[in-house]
Short mmCIF file of C-alpha atoms in Angstrom, two decimals:
data_model
loop_
_atom_site.label_atom_id
_atom_site.label_comp_id
_atom_site.label_asym_id
_atom_site.label_seq_id
_atom_site.Cartn_x
_atom_site.Cartn_y
_atom_site.Cartn_z
CA MET U 410 58.70 -123.27 110.89
CA LYS U 411 55.82 -125.31 108.85
CA LEU U 412 55.06 -127.14 105.98
CA ALA U 413 51.45 -126.59 104.86
CA SER U 414 50.00 -128.86 102.12
CA LEU U 415 49.10 -127.35 98.72
CA ASP U 416 47.83 -129.90 95.96
CA SER U 417 48.83 -133.06 95.22
CA ILE U 418 48.75 -134.89 91.42
CA GLN U 419 47.42 -138.31 91.85
CA ASN U 420 48.70 -140.70 89.02
CA ALA U 421 51.50 -138.69 88.29
CA HIS U 422 53.73 -141.71 86.45
CA GLU U 423 52.04 -144.82 85.48
CA ASP U 424 54.25 -146.50 87.82
CA SER U 425 56.16 -145.96 91.14
CA LEU U 426 57.85 -142.35 91.30
CA TRP U 427 61.44 -142.77 92.87
CA THR U 428 63.22 -139.16 92.05
CA ALA U 429 62.29 -135.84 91.86
CA ALA U 430 64.75 -132.11 91.12
CA TRP U 431 63.65 -128.89 90.97
CA VAL U 432 64.60 -126.73 87.78
CA ARG U 433 65.20 -123.19 89.32
CA SER U 434 63.08 -119.99 88.42
CA ASP U 435 64.64 -117.68 85.93
CA GLY U 436 63.20 -114.42 85.02
CA ASP U 437 59.94 -114.88 83.88
CA LYS U 438 60.43 -118.48 83.77
CA PRO U 439 59.25 -120.24 87.05
CA ALA U 440 60.36 -122.95 89.01
CA LEU U 441 59.46 -126.46 87.49
CA LEU U 442 59.92 -129.94 89.08
CA LEU U 443 61.19 -132.82 87.42
CA THR U 444 60.49 -136.33 88.35
CA GLY U 445 61.51 -140.14 87.22
CA GLY U 446 60.29 -143.15 88.27
CA LEU U 447 59.89 -147.00 87.10
CA ASP U 448 57.68 -146.30 84.31
CA GLU U 449 61.33 -145.57 82.58
CA THR U 450 60.06 -141.68 81.88
CA VAL U 451 61.05 -138.23 82.89
CA ARG U 452 57.99 -135.70 83.62
CA LEU U 453 58.40 -132.08 83.82
CA TRP U 454 55.88 -130.40 85.85
CA ASP U 455 54.62 -126.78 86.41
CA PRO U 456 53.74 -126.79 90.24
CA THR U 457 51.75 -123.58 89.96
CA LYS U 458 49.19 -125.18 87.47
CA LEU U 459 49.85 -129.01 88.49
CA THR U 460 50.29 -129.48 84.69
CA CYS U 461 52.85 -131.87 83.10
CA LEU U 462 54.91 -129.56 80.30
CA HIS U 463 56.57 -132.79 78.81
CA THR U 464 57.11 -136.82 79.02
CA ASN U 465 60.87 -137.54 78.49
CA THR U 466 61.33 -140.74 76.79
CA GLY U 467 64.63 -142.53 76.13
CA HIS U 468 65.31 -144.91 78.83
CA CYS U 469 64.24 -148.61 78.75
CA LEU U 470 64.33 -149.00 82.46
CA GLY U 471 63.15 -147.18 85.69
CA VAL U 472 64.70 -143.72 86.15
CA VAL U 473 66.53 -143.70 89.57
CA SER U 474 67.58 -139.79 89.60
CA VAL U 475 67.05 -136.74 88.14
CA THR U 476 69.55 -133.21 88.48
CA ALA U 477 69.31 -130.03 86.74
CA HIS U 478 71.95 -127.80 86.01
CA PRO U 479 72.41 -124.53 87.57
CA ASN U 480 71.97 -122.34 84.33
CA ARG U 481 68.52 -124.03 84.63
CA ARG U 482 68.70 -125.14 80.51
CA ILE U 483 70.07 -128.61 80.88
CA ALA U 484 68.98 -131.69 82.97
CA ALA U 485 70.46 -135.26 83.40
CA SER U 486 68.33 -138.51 84.37
CA ALA U 487 70.15 -141.72 85.35
CA SER U 488 68.27 -145.20 84.67
CA LEU U 489 68.58 -148.57 85.74
CA ASP U 490 69.59 -149.00 82.09
CA SER U 491 73.40 -147.90 83.06
CA PHE U 492 72.68 -144.56 80.73
CA ILE U 493 72.70 -141.13 81.51
CA ARG U 494 70.50 -138.86 79.54
CA VAL U 495 71.18 -135.40 79.16
CA PHE U 496 68.84 -132.87 77.60
CA GLU U 497 67.50 -129.47 76.95
CA VAL U 498 64.82 -128.77 79.81
CA ASP U 499 62.31 -126.36 77.37
CA THR U 500 62.70 -129.07 74.74
CA ASN U 501 63.62 -132.22 75.57
CA ASN U 502 66.27 -132.28 72.89
CA THR U 503 69.39 -134.69 73.79
CA ILE U 504 72.45 -133.06 74.38
CA ALA U 505 74.60 -136.20 75.27
CA THR U 506 73.95 -139.81 76.19
CA LEU U 507 76.60 -141.19 78.41
CA GLU U 508 76.67 -144.99 79.09
CA ALA U 509 78.41 -146.59 82.22
CA PRO U 510 78.96 -150.64 82.64
CA PRO U 511 75.68 -152.40 84.66
CA SER U 512 75.11 -151.44 87.92
CA GLU U 513 77.17 -148.45 87.71
CA VAL U 514 74.77 -145.37 87.76
CA TRP U 515 72.81 -144.11 90.83
CA GLN U 516 72.46 -140.90 92.02
CA LEU U 517 73.38 -137.87 89.89
CA GLN U 518 74.32 -133.88 90.81
CA PHE U 519 75.62 -131.35 89.01
CA SER U 520 78.67 -129.15 90.53
CA PRO U 521 77.44 -125.78 92.11
CA ASP U 522 79.30 -124.07 89.37
CA GLY U 523 77.64 -126.37 86.70
CA SER U 524 81.08 -127.36 85.38
CA THR U 525 80.66 -131.07 86.49
CA LEU U 526 78.12 -133.85 86.60
CA ALA U 527 79.27 -136.22 89.44
CA ALA U 528 77.62 -139.78 89.42
CA ALA U 529 77.01 -142.40 91.93
CA GLY U 530 78.87 -145.18 90.65
CA GLY U 531 76.89 -148.67 92.01
CA GLY U 532 79.05 -151.61 91.82
CA SER U 533 82.46 -149.44 90.76
CA SER U 534 82.66 -148.03 94.28
CA SER U 535 83.67 -144.75 92.93
CA VAL U 536 82.06 -141.27 92.04
CA LYS U 537 82.38 -140.89 88.24
CA LEU U 538 82.92 -137.39 87.22
CA TRP U 539 81.87 -136.11 83.59
CA ASP U 540 82.99 -132.44 82.06
CA THR U 541 79.60 -130.27 81.32
CA THR U 542 81.46 -128.95 77.93
CA GLN U 543 82.54 -132.02 76.14
CA TRP U 544 81.02 -134.60 78.18
CA GLN U 545 83.84 -136.70 78.77
CA LEU U 546 84.70 -138.65 81.64
CA VAL U 547 87.15 -136.82 83.57
CA ALA U 548 87.78 -138.45 86.84
CA THR U 549 86.76 -141.34 88.92
CA LEU U 550 86.94 -140.99 92.85
CA SER U 551 87.59 -144.54 94.02
CA ILE U 552 86.70 -145.49 97.60
CA PRO U 553 89.83 -147.01 99.20
CA ARG U 554 89.26 -150.50 101.10
CA GLN U 555 89.05 -149.48 104.91
CA GLY U 556 92.27 -150.25 106.46
CA GLY U 557 93.97 -149.88 103.04
CA SER U 558 95.80 -146.86 101.81
CA GLN U 559 95.15 -147.45 98.04
CA PRO U 560 92.04 -146.32 96.41
CA SER U 561 90.76 -148.78 93.99
CA GLU U 562 87.83 -149.77 91.43
CA ARG U 563 87.95 -153.30 92.93
CA SER U 564 87.36 -152.18 96.47
CA GLY U 565 84.61 -154.53 97.24
CA SER U 566 81.01 -155.16 96.81
CA LYS U 567 80.19 -153.76 100.20
CA LYS U 568 81.42 -150.21 98.75
CA PHE U 569 78.48 -150.02 96.45
CA VAL U 570 77.64 -146.38 96.21
CA LEU U 571 74.27 -145.08 96.33
CA SER U 572 74.51 -141.60 96.58
CA VAL U 573 76.22 -138.33 95.82
CA ALA U 574 76.23 -134.44 96.96
CA TRP U 575 78.80 -131.77 96.54
CA ASN U 576 78.95 -129.19 99.38
CA PRO U 577 78.22 -125.40 98.18
CA ASP U 578 81.42 -124.46 96.95
CA GLY U 579 82.39 -127.55 95.02
CA ARG U 580 85.48 -128.16 97.13
CA LEU U 581 84.01 -131.29 98.87
CA LEU U 582 81.97 -134.41 97.32
CA ALA U 583 80.58 -137.15 99.70
CA CYS U 584 79.03 -140.52 98.52
CA GLY U 585 76.92 -143.08 100.35
CA SER U 586 77.15 -146.74 100.36
CA VAL U 587 75.34 -149.92 100.57
CA ASP U 588 77.42 -150.76 104.11
CA GLY U 589 76.58 -147.29 105.51
CA THR U 590 80.07 -145.64 105.32
CA ILE U 591 80.50 -142.14 103.58
CA SER U 592 83.20 -141.46 102.09
CA VAL U 593 84.62 -137.69 101.62
CA PHE U 594 86.79 -136.20 98.70
CA ASP U 595 88.76 -133.09 98.05
CA VAL U 596 87.44 -132.72 94.18
CA ALA U 597 90.19 -130.70 93.23
CA ARG U 598 92.87 -132.69 94.30
CA VAL U 599 90.91 -135.63 93.10
CA LYS U 600 92.20 -137.16 96.53
CA PHE U 601 90.13 -139.61 99.12
CA LEU U 602 89.84 -138.12 102.60
CA HIS U 603 88.41 -140.08 104.84
CA PHE U 604 85.26 -142.14 105.87
CA LEU U 605 82.09 -140.72 108.36
CA GLU U 606 81.12 -143.59 109.86
CA GLY U 607 77.88 -144.48 112.05
CA HIS U 608 75.19 -145.51 110.09
CA CYS U 609 74.87 -149.58 110.08
CA MET U 610 72.55 -150.18 106.79
CA PRO U 611 72.46 -148.32 102.91
CA VAL U 612 73.18 -144.27 102.94
CA ARG U 613 70.39 -143.37 99.96
CA SER U 614 70.50 -139.71 100.81
CA LEU U 615 72.95 -137.10 101.15
CA VAL U 616 72.89 -133.01 101.32
CA PHE U 617 75.07 -130.31 102.42
CA SER U 618 73.77 -127.39 104.21
CA PRO U 619 73.24 -124.85 101.30
CA LEU U 620 74.78 -121.75 103.72
CA LEU U 621 78.25 -121.13 102.27
CA HIS U 622 79.22 -120.49 106.28
CA GLU U 623 78.07 -123.97 106.85
CA SER U 624 79.30 -125.37 104.02
CA ARG U 625 80.91 -128.45 105.87
CA ILE U 626 78.02 -129.41 107.90
CA LEU U 627 76.22 -132.82 105.95
CA PHE U 628 73.02 -134.55 106.26
CA SER U 629 72.97 -138.48 105.46
CA GLY U 630 69.69 -140.52 105.41
CA SER U 631 70.14 -144.23 105.69
CA ASP U 632 67.59 -147.41 105.98
CA ASP U 633 68.83 -147.74 109.54
CA GLY U 634 65.78 -145.12 110.32
CA HIS U 635 68.27 -142.09 111.10
CA VAL U 636 69.37 -139.21 109.75
CA HIS U 637 73.04 -138.36 110.76
CA VAL U 638 74.65 -134.83 111.21
CA TYR U 639 78.30 -134.54 110.23
CA ASP U 640 81.06 -132.01 109.56
CA ALA U 641 82.33 -133.98 106.72
CA GLU U 642 85.51 -131.64 106.68
CA GLY U 643 86.39 -132.01 110.38
CA LYS U 644 85.05 -135.90 109.75
CA THR U 645 82.98 -135.24 113.14
CA PHE U 646 80.02 -136.73 113.83
CA LEU U 647 77.40 -133.90 115.28
CA THR U 648 73.86 -135.11 115.82
CA SER U 649 71.48 -137.82 114.90
CA LEU U 650 67.59 -137.15 113.88
CA SER U 651 65.69 -140.18 114.85
CA GLY U 652 61.34 -140.64 114.49
CA HIS U 653 60.99 -142.38 111.25
CA ALA U 654 59.71 -145.85 112.02
CA SER U 655 61.66 -147.30 108.99
CA TRP U 656 64.02 -146.38 106.30
CA VAL U 657 65.01 -142.91 105.60
CA LEU U 658 65.05 -142.65 101.63
CA SER U 659 65.40 -138.78 101.45
CA VAL U 660 66.77 -136.42 103.05
CA ASP U 661 66.84 -132.22 102.15
CA VAL U 662 68.01 -129.26 103.55
CA SER U 663 65.53 -125.83 103.41
CA PRO U 664 67.21 -122.90 101.41
CA ASP U 665 67.45 -120.75 104.57
CA GLY U 666 69.43 -123.97 106.32
CA ALA U 667 66.90 -123.61 109.25
CA ALA U 668 65.12 -126.91 108.87
CA VAL U 669 65.28 -130.23 107.36
CA ALA U 670 62.77 -132.33 105.32
CA THR U 671 62.69 -136.47 105.16
CA GLY U 672 61.03 -138.85 103.46
CA SER U 673 60.80 -142.60 104.46
CA SER U 674 59.48 -146.10 103.40
CA ASP U 675 57.13 -145.57 106.29
CA LYS U 676 55.17 -143.71 104.25
CA THR U 677 55.80 -140.36 105.97
CA ILE U 678 57.54 -136.97 105.80
CA LYS U 679 59.09 -135.21 108.66
CA LEU U 680 60.14 -131.57 108.91
CA TRP U 681 63.20 -131.15 111.50
CA ASP U 682 64.07 -128.10 113.31
CA LEU U 683 67.99 -128.13 113.29
CA LYS U 684 67.85 -125.77 116.39
CA MET U 685 65.74 -128.24 118.26
CA ARG U 686 67.12 -131.17 116.82
CA ALA U 687 63.62 -132.66 116.63
CA ALA U 688 60.69 -133.43 114.10
CA THR U 689 57.89 -130.35 114.31
CA GLN U 690 55.89 -131.76 111.89
CA THR U 691 54.95 -135.41 110.48
CA LEU U 692 52.75 -135.17 107.09
CA THR U 693 50.91 -138.41 105.96
CA ASN U 694 49.80 -137.29 102.12
CA HIS U 695 51.30 -140.63 100.74
CA THR U 696 49.86 -144.02 101.02
CA ASP U 697 53.44 -145.60 100.39
CA GLN U 698 57.28 -145.26 100.65
CA VAL U 699 58.12 -141.77 100.16
CA TRP U 700 61.43 -142.07 97.56
CA SER U 701 62.32 -138.33 97.59
CA VAL U 702 61.58 -134.86 98.99
CA ALA U 703 62.96 -131.84 97.67
CA PHE U 704 62.85 -128.12 98.40
CA GLY U 705 62.33 -125.52 95.75
CA PRO U 706 64.50 -122.25 95.27
CA PRO U 707 63.32 -119.67 97.89
CA SER U 708 60.26 -117.15 96.96
CA ARG U 709 61.24 -113.89 95.31
CA ILE U 710 58.84 -112.19 98.05
CA ASP U 711 60.25 -114.04 101.38
CA VAL U 712 63.72 -115.58 101.04
CA ARG U 713 63.00 -117.56 104.07
CA SER U 714 59.47 -119.44 102.17
CA CYS U 715 59.58 -122.05 99.60
CA MET U 716 58.00 -125.18 97.94
CA LEU U 717 58.71 -128.68 98.89
CA ALA U 718 57.91 -131.32 96.76
CA SER U 719 57.52 -134.95 97.62
CA VAL U 720 57.29 -138.32 95.22
CA SER U 721 56.26 -141.76 96.43
CA ASP U 722 55.51 -145.40 95.24
CA ASP U 723 51.62 -144.56 95.50
CA LYS U 724 52.36 -142.66 91.81
CA SER U 725 51.62 -139.27 93.37
CA ILE U 726 53.35 -135.96 93.66
CA SER U 727 52.15 -133.57 96.68
CA PHE U 728 53.52 -130.05 97.11
CA TYR U 729 53.83 -127.81 100.55
CA GLN U 730 54.76 -124.63 101.08
CA TYR U 731 57.67 -123.77 103.73
CA SER U 732 57.84 -121.09 105.62
#
């Protein structure tokens, strides 16, 4: 497996880029890339032509997360302004605007079936769930105090929730907190299951294996410089991937489930072979910290091949071919 550098877009935004997410291909429509950043905009890119198709305004502070719905037609962005904006991908028309209290909207992710939008709840020590038909808040998954039994939205400022991830069948949801803990929930029962421990600093990124037979496997990236691998359902720590010189800001798994890509504040991207449990490649395309790495959908010609995108404080987007 390897990453081959393709093209980069310099000055893709007017300020730091913080987040990126792919819009999957559909029929004759190619896969596109959404990016967001400190300049308060969300931009839609054609990675083959390296062109910006839309610049979406509507937020009044930096955009911390973007996510695309599985149906490809809609996407959502979250900002430091505490608003979530839901919009049509092709037209940029606003579908819904969801408001939260200050510092209670961070990373977003749609459920695999598209029925629910999850938002890491920051200072609320919870994950908020909105239905995607009426855009109503339908559940709050609150993190209990460690050592306590009752979940509470007042569970303490240390459980500031930064990251969120669904497993492939939508049964499990995990969130990562500033104190280094990961909380796992049974979504259908709206029930907290357990904590996953091992990190000692904020967990900024989470992703489950995309493979259904490995749907319990969770990867976490932390400011402690490590990527941890867990059996999220079995509450088991499996291994650690270490090699970055600073914070791991983003982690994603390749569509074939064989590799992990990470972005770090050490300005590098690493590709990890999960069988070898080691980094096989380090890329230095960026000149500042790498806030997001995202694997695109698999190629129609070779399902083991896809693109990877990375975004950085250096205002650039870089594209790579994974094979």
